[in-house]
Amino acid sequence: MKRSRWREHSFFMASRHLARSIAMQSLYEWDFNDRDTARLPAIMEKNIAEFGPGLEEIEFIHRIVVGVIEHHDAIDEIIAKAAPEWPIAQIAIVDRNILRVGLYELLYGNREEVPPKVAINEAIELAKNFGGDTSGKFVNGVLGTIYREIGEPGKDYPTREELAKKREEEAKHSEENKESGSAAAGREDRGPEKAKKHKVVSKGKKKKKGK
C-alpha cells in the first residue's frame, strides 16, 4: 500500500474508532439514565460536539446507536446465551454497551464495510480503553463465542431464528441419542438372559433327540 493511501486508511480507521467510542458513550448514558430513548438525539449531539468536533463519521455514529436500540432485545438475548454465568444486568454498564456495539456490527452491520474480525477487534480495543482490567478478555470471549457459532466470513450468516432452530434441533438430536443409548443398554442387559434361555432350549432339544 502506498504511503498516501496508508495515511488515508489510518485516518479512516482512527475516525471510525472515535465514532464507535462516541456511539458507545452515548449508549452508556442512555443505559445509565433508564434507557430514555427520547433523550438520545441530545446525548449524541453533546458527545459529538465534546469528543468529535469536525468528525465526518456522524452518520456512522447514528447508524450504530439507532441499530443497537432497534435490535436491543435480540442483542441482549444473544449476549445472555453466550455468557450464561453473567446475567445482562450484572455485566458492567460499559462492558455491556461495548458488547452491544460489537454485536450489532457483527450480526447486523455491513460485513463488506466492517468484516466480523474488525468488529470484534474494535470492540476489544474499546473495552481496553474504557473498561476494567479484564474487560478486553471478557468482550473477546463473548464475541468470539458468538462468532464461532455464526461461522467464518463468506458464509451465509444465520438469523436469530435460525440459530434458535439449530439449537433446538441439536437438543432434540442429543435427547434421541440418549434414548437410543438407554435402549441399547437395556438390550445388552437382557442379552445374557436370552443366551441362557437359548442354551436351555438347545440342551432340551438335544436331550429329546437322545431319547
CSV table of C-alpha atoms in Angstrom, one decimal:
chain,number,residue,atom,x,y,z
A,1,MET,CA,0.0,0.0,0.0
A,2,LYS,CA,1.4,3.4,-1.0
A,3,ARG,CA,2.2,5.8,1.9
A,4,SER,CA,-0.6,8.3,0.9
A,5,ARG,CA,-3.2,5.5,0.8
A,6,TRP,CA,-1.9,4.2,4.1
A,7,ARG,CA,-2.4,7.6,5.7
A,8,GLU,CA,-5.9,7.8,4.3
A,9,HIS,CA,-6.6,4.3,5.6
A,10,SER,CA,-5.2,5.0,9.0
A,11,PHE,CA,-7.1,8.3,9.3
A,12,PHE,CA,-10.3,6.4,8.2
A,13,MET,CA,-9.8,3.7,10.9
A,14,ALA,CA,-9.0,6.3,13.5
A,15,SER,CA,-12.2,8.2,12.6
A,16,ARG,CA,-14.2,5.0,12.8
A,17,HIS,CA,-12.7,4.1,16.2
A,18,LEU,CA,-13.6,7.5,17.5
A,19,ALA,CA,-17.1,7.2,16.1
A,20,ARG,CA,-17.5,3.9,17.8
A,21,SER,CA,-16.3,5.4,21.1
A,22,ILE,CA,-18.9,8.2,20.8
A,23,ALA,CA,-21.6,5.7,20.0
A,24,MET,CA,-20.7,3.6,23.0
A,25,GLN,CA,-20.5,6.7,25.2
A,26,SER,CA,-24.0,7.7,24.0
A,27,LEU,CA,-25.4,4.2,24.7
A,28,TYR,CA,-23.8,4.2,28.1
A,29,GLU,CA,-25.6,7.4,29.0
A,30,TRP,CA,-28.8,6.1,27.6
A,31,ASP,CA,-28.5,2.9,29.6
A,32,PHE,CA,-27.5,4.8,32.8
A,33,ASN,CA,-30.5,7.1,32.5
A,34,ASP,CA,-33.2,4.4,32.5
A,35,ARG,CA,-32.9,3.9,28.7
A,36,ASP,CA,-34.8,7.0,27.9
A,37,THR,CA,-34.7,6.9,24.1
A,38,ALA,CA,-36.2,10.3,23.7
A,39,ARG,CA,-33.0,11.8,25.1
A,40,LEU,CA,-30.7,10.0,22.7
A,41,PRO,CA,-30.5,12.7,20.0
A,42,ALA,CA,-29.4,15.3,22.5
A,43,ILE,CA,-27.0,12.9,24.1
A,44,MET,CA,-25.4,12.1,20.7
A,45,GLU,CA,-25.2,15.7,19.8
A,46,LYS,CA,-23.5,16.6,23.1
A,47,ASN,CA,-21.0,13.8,22.8
A,48,ILE,CA,-20.1,14.5,19.1
A,49,ALA,CA,-19.5,18.2,20.0
A,50,GLU,CA,-17.4,17.3,23.0
A,51,PHE,CA,-15.4,14.3,21.7
A,52,GLY,CA,-15.5,14.6,17.9
A,53,PRO,CA,-15.8,18.2,16.7
A,54,GLY,CA,-15.4,18.2,12.9
A,55,LEU,CA,-15.7,14.4,12.7
A,56,GLU,CA,-17.1,13.2,9.3
A,57,GLU,CA,-18.5,9.9,10.6
A,58,ILE,CA,-21.6,11.3,12.1
A,59,GLU,CA,-23.9,9.1,10.0
A,60,PHE,CA,-21.9,6.0,11.2
A,61,ILE,CA,-22.4,7.0,14.9
A,62,HIS,CA,-26.2,7.4,14.3
A,63,ARG,CA,-26.3,4.0,12.5
A,64,ILE,CA,-24.7,2.2,15.4
A,65,VAL,CA,-26.8,3.8,18.1
A,66,VAL,CA,-30.1,3.5,16.2
A,67,GLY,CA,-29.2,-0.1,15.2
A,68,VAL,CA,-28.4,-1.1,18.8
A,69,ILE,CA,-31.7,0.4,20.1
A,70,GLU,CA,-33.7,-1.2,17.3
A,71,HIS,CA,-32.2,-4.7,17.9
A,72,HIS,CA,-31.7,-4.2,21.6
A,73,ASP,CA,-33.8,-7.2,22.9
A,74,ALA,CA,-32.3,-9.6,20.4
A,75,ILE,CA,-28.7,-8.5,21.1
A,76,ASP,CA,-29.2,-8.8,24.8
A,77,GLU,CA,-30.7,-12.2,24.4
A,78,ILE,CA,-27.7,-13.4,22.4
A,79,ILE,CA,-25.3,-12.0,25.0
A,80,ALA,CA,-27.1,-13.8,27.7
A,81,LYS,CA,-26.9,-17.1,25.9
A,82,ALA,CA,-23.2,-16.6,25.1
A,83,ALA,CA,-22.3,-15.6,28.7
A,84,PRO,CA,-24.9,-17.5,30.8
A,85,GLU,CA,-22.9,-17.1,34.0
A,86,TRP,CA,-23.2,-13.3,33.6
A,87,PRO,CA,-26.8,-12.0,33.6
A,88,ILE,CA,-27.0,-8.9,31.5
A,89,ALA,CA,-27.9,-6.7,34.5
A,90,GLN,CA,-24.7,-7.8,36.3
A,91,ILE,CA,-22.4,-7.0,33.4
A,92,ALA,CA,-20.6,-3.7,33.9
A,93,ILE,CA,-22.5,-1.0,32.1
A,94,VAL,CA,-19.5,0.0,30.0
A,95,ASP,CA,-18.8,-3.7,29.0
A,96,ARG,CA,-22.4,-4.5,28.1
A,97,ASN,CA,-22.7,-1.4,25.8
A,98,ILE,CA,-19.4,-2.3,24.2
A,99,LEU,CA,-20.8,-5.8,23.6
A,100,ARG,CA,-23.9,-4.3,22.1
A,101,VAL,CA,-21.9,-2.1,19.7
A,102,GLY,CA,-19.7,-5.1,18.7
A,103,LEU,CA,-22.6,-7.5,18.3
A,104,TYR,CA,-24.6,-5.0,16.3
A,105,GLU,CA,-21.7,-4.7,13.8
A,106,LEU,CA,-21.1,-8.5,13.9
A,107,LEU,CA,-24.7,-9.5,13.2
A,108,TYR,CA,-26.5,-6.6,11.6
A,109,GLY,CA,-23.7,-4.4,10.1
A,110,ASN,CA,-22.4,-4.2,6.5
A,111,ARG,CA,-19.8,-7.1,6.5
A,112,GLU,CA,-18.1,-5.8,3.4
A,113,GLU,CA,-17.6,-2.4,5.1
A,114,VAL,CA,-16.8,-3.9,8.5
A,115,PRO,CA,-15.6,-7.5,8.4
A,116,PRO,CA,-16.5,-9.6,11.5
A,117,LYS,CA,-13.0,-9.8,12.8
A,118,VAL,CA,-12.7,-6.0,12.6
A,119,ALA,CA,-15.9,-5.6,14.5
A,120,ILE,CA,-14.5,-7.9,17.3
A,121,ASN,CA,-11.1,-6.2,17.4
A,122,GLU,CA,-12.6,-2.8,17.6
A,123,ALA,CA,-14.9,-3.9,20.5
A,124,ILE,CA,-11.9,-5.3,22.3
A,125,GLU,CA,-10.0,-2.0,21.9
A,126,LEU,CA,-13.0,-0.1,23.3
A,127,ALA,CA,-13.0,-2.5,26.2
A,128,LYS,CA,-9.3,-2.0,26.9
A,129,ASN,CA,-9.6,1.8,26.6
A,130,PHE,CA,-12.8,2.3,28.6
A,131,GLY,CA,-13.5,-0.8,30.6
A,132,GLY,CA,-11.8,-2.5,33.6
A,133,ASP,CA,-8.7,-4.7,33.7
A,134,THR,CA,-10.4,-7.8,32.5
A,135,SER,CA,-12.9,-6.1,30.1
A,136,GLY,CA,-10.9,-6.8,27.0
A,137,LYS,CA,-10.7,-10.5,27.7
A,138,PHE,CA,-14.4,-10.7,28.6
A,139,VAL,CA,-15.5,-8.9,25.5
A,140,ASN,CA,-13.2,-11.1,23.4
A,141,GLY,CA,-14.6,-14.3,24.9
A,142,VAL,CA,-18.2,-13.4,24.4
A,143,LEU,CA,-17.9,-12.1,20.9
A,144,GLY,CA,-15.5,-14.9,20.0
A,145,THR,CA,-18.1,-17.5,21.1
A,146,ILE,CA,-20.8,-15.9,19.0
A,147,TYR,CA,-18.5,-15.5,16.0
A,148,ARG,CA,-17.6,-19.2,16.1
A,149,GLU,CA,-21.3,-20.1,16.2
A,150,ILE,CA,-22.3,-18.0,13.2
A,151,GLY,CA,-19.4,-19.1,11.1
A,152,GLU,CA,-16.5,-17.8,9.1
A,153,PRO,CA,-16.6,-14.7,6.8
A,154,GLY,CA,-18.0,-15.5,3.4
A,155,LYS,CA,-20.6,-18.0,4.6
A,156,ASP,CA,-24.3,-17.3,4.8
A,157,TYR,CA,-25.0,-15.9,8.3
A,158,PRO,CA,-28.0,-17.5,10.1
A,159,THR,CA,-30.7,-15.3,11.5
A,160,ARG,CA,-31.5,-15.3,15.2
A,161,GLU,CA,-34.5,-17.6,14.5
A,162,GLU,CA,-32.3,-20.0,12.5
A,163,LEU,CA,-29.8,-20.1,15.4
A,164,ALA,CA,-32.6,-20.9,17.8
A,165,LYS,CA,-33.9,-23.6,15.5
A,166,LYS,CA,-30.4,-25.0,15.2
A,167,ARG,CA,-30.0,-25.2,19.0
A,168,GLU,CA,-33.5,-26.8,19.3
A,169,GLU,CA,-32.6,-29.5,16.7
A,170,GLU,CA,-29.3,-30.2,18.4
A,171,ALA,CA,-31.0,-30.6,21.8
A,172,LYS,CA,-33.6,-32.9,20.2
A,173,HIS,CA,-30.8,-34.9,18.5
A,174,SER,CA,-29.0,-35.2,21.8
A,175,GLU,CA,-32.2,-36.4,23.5
A,176,GLU,CA,-32.7,-39.0,20.8
A,177,ASN,CA,-29.1,-40.2,21.2
A,178,LYS,CA,-29.7,-40.6,25.0
A,179,GLU,CA,-32.9,-42.6,24.4
A,180,SER,CA,-31.1,-44.8,21.8
A,181,GLY,CA,-28.3,-45.3,24.3
A,182,SER,CA,-30.7,-46.3,27.1
A,183,ALA,CA,-32.5,-48.8,24.8
A,184,ALA,CA,-29.2,-50.3,23.7
A,185,ALA,CA,-28.1,-50.7,27.3
A,186,GLY,CA,-31.4,-52.4,28.0
A,187,ARG,CA,-30.8,-54.9,25.2
A,188,GLU,CA,-27.3,-55.6,26.5
A,189,ASP,CA,-28.7,-56.2,30.0
A,190,ARG,CA,-31.2,-58.7,28.6
A,191,GLY,CA,-28.5,-60.4,26.4
A,192,PRO,CA,-27.1,-63.0,28.9
A,193,GLU,CA,-30.7,-63.9,29.9
A,194,LYS,CA,-31.6,-64.6,26.2
A,195,ALA,CA,-28.4,-66.6,25.7
A,196,LYS,CA,-29.1,-68.7,28.8
A,197,LYS,CA,-32.6,-69.4,27.6
A,198,HIS,CA,-31.3,-70.3,24.2
A,199,LYS,CA,-28.8,-72.7,25.8
A,200,VAL,CA,-31.5,-74.4,27.8
A,201,VAL,CA,-33.7,-74.8,24.8
A,202,SER,CA,-30.9,-76.3,22.8
A,203,LYS,CA,-30.0,-78.6,25.6
A,204,GLY,CA,-33.6,-79.7,25.9
A,205,LYS,CA,-33.7,-80.4,22.1
A,206,LYS,CA,-30.5,-82.5,22.3
A,207,LYS,CA,-31.9,-84.5,25.3
A,208,LYS,CA,-35.1,-85.2,23.4
A,209,LYS,CA,-33.1,-86.4,20.4
A,210,GLY,CA,-31.2,-88.8,22.6
A,211,LYS,CA,-34.4,-90.4,23.7
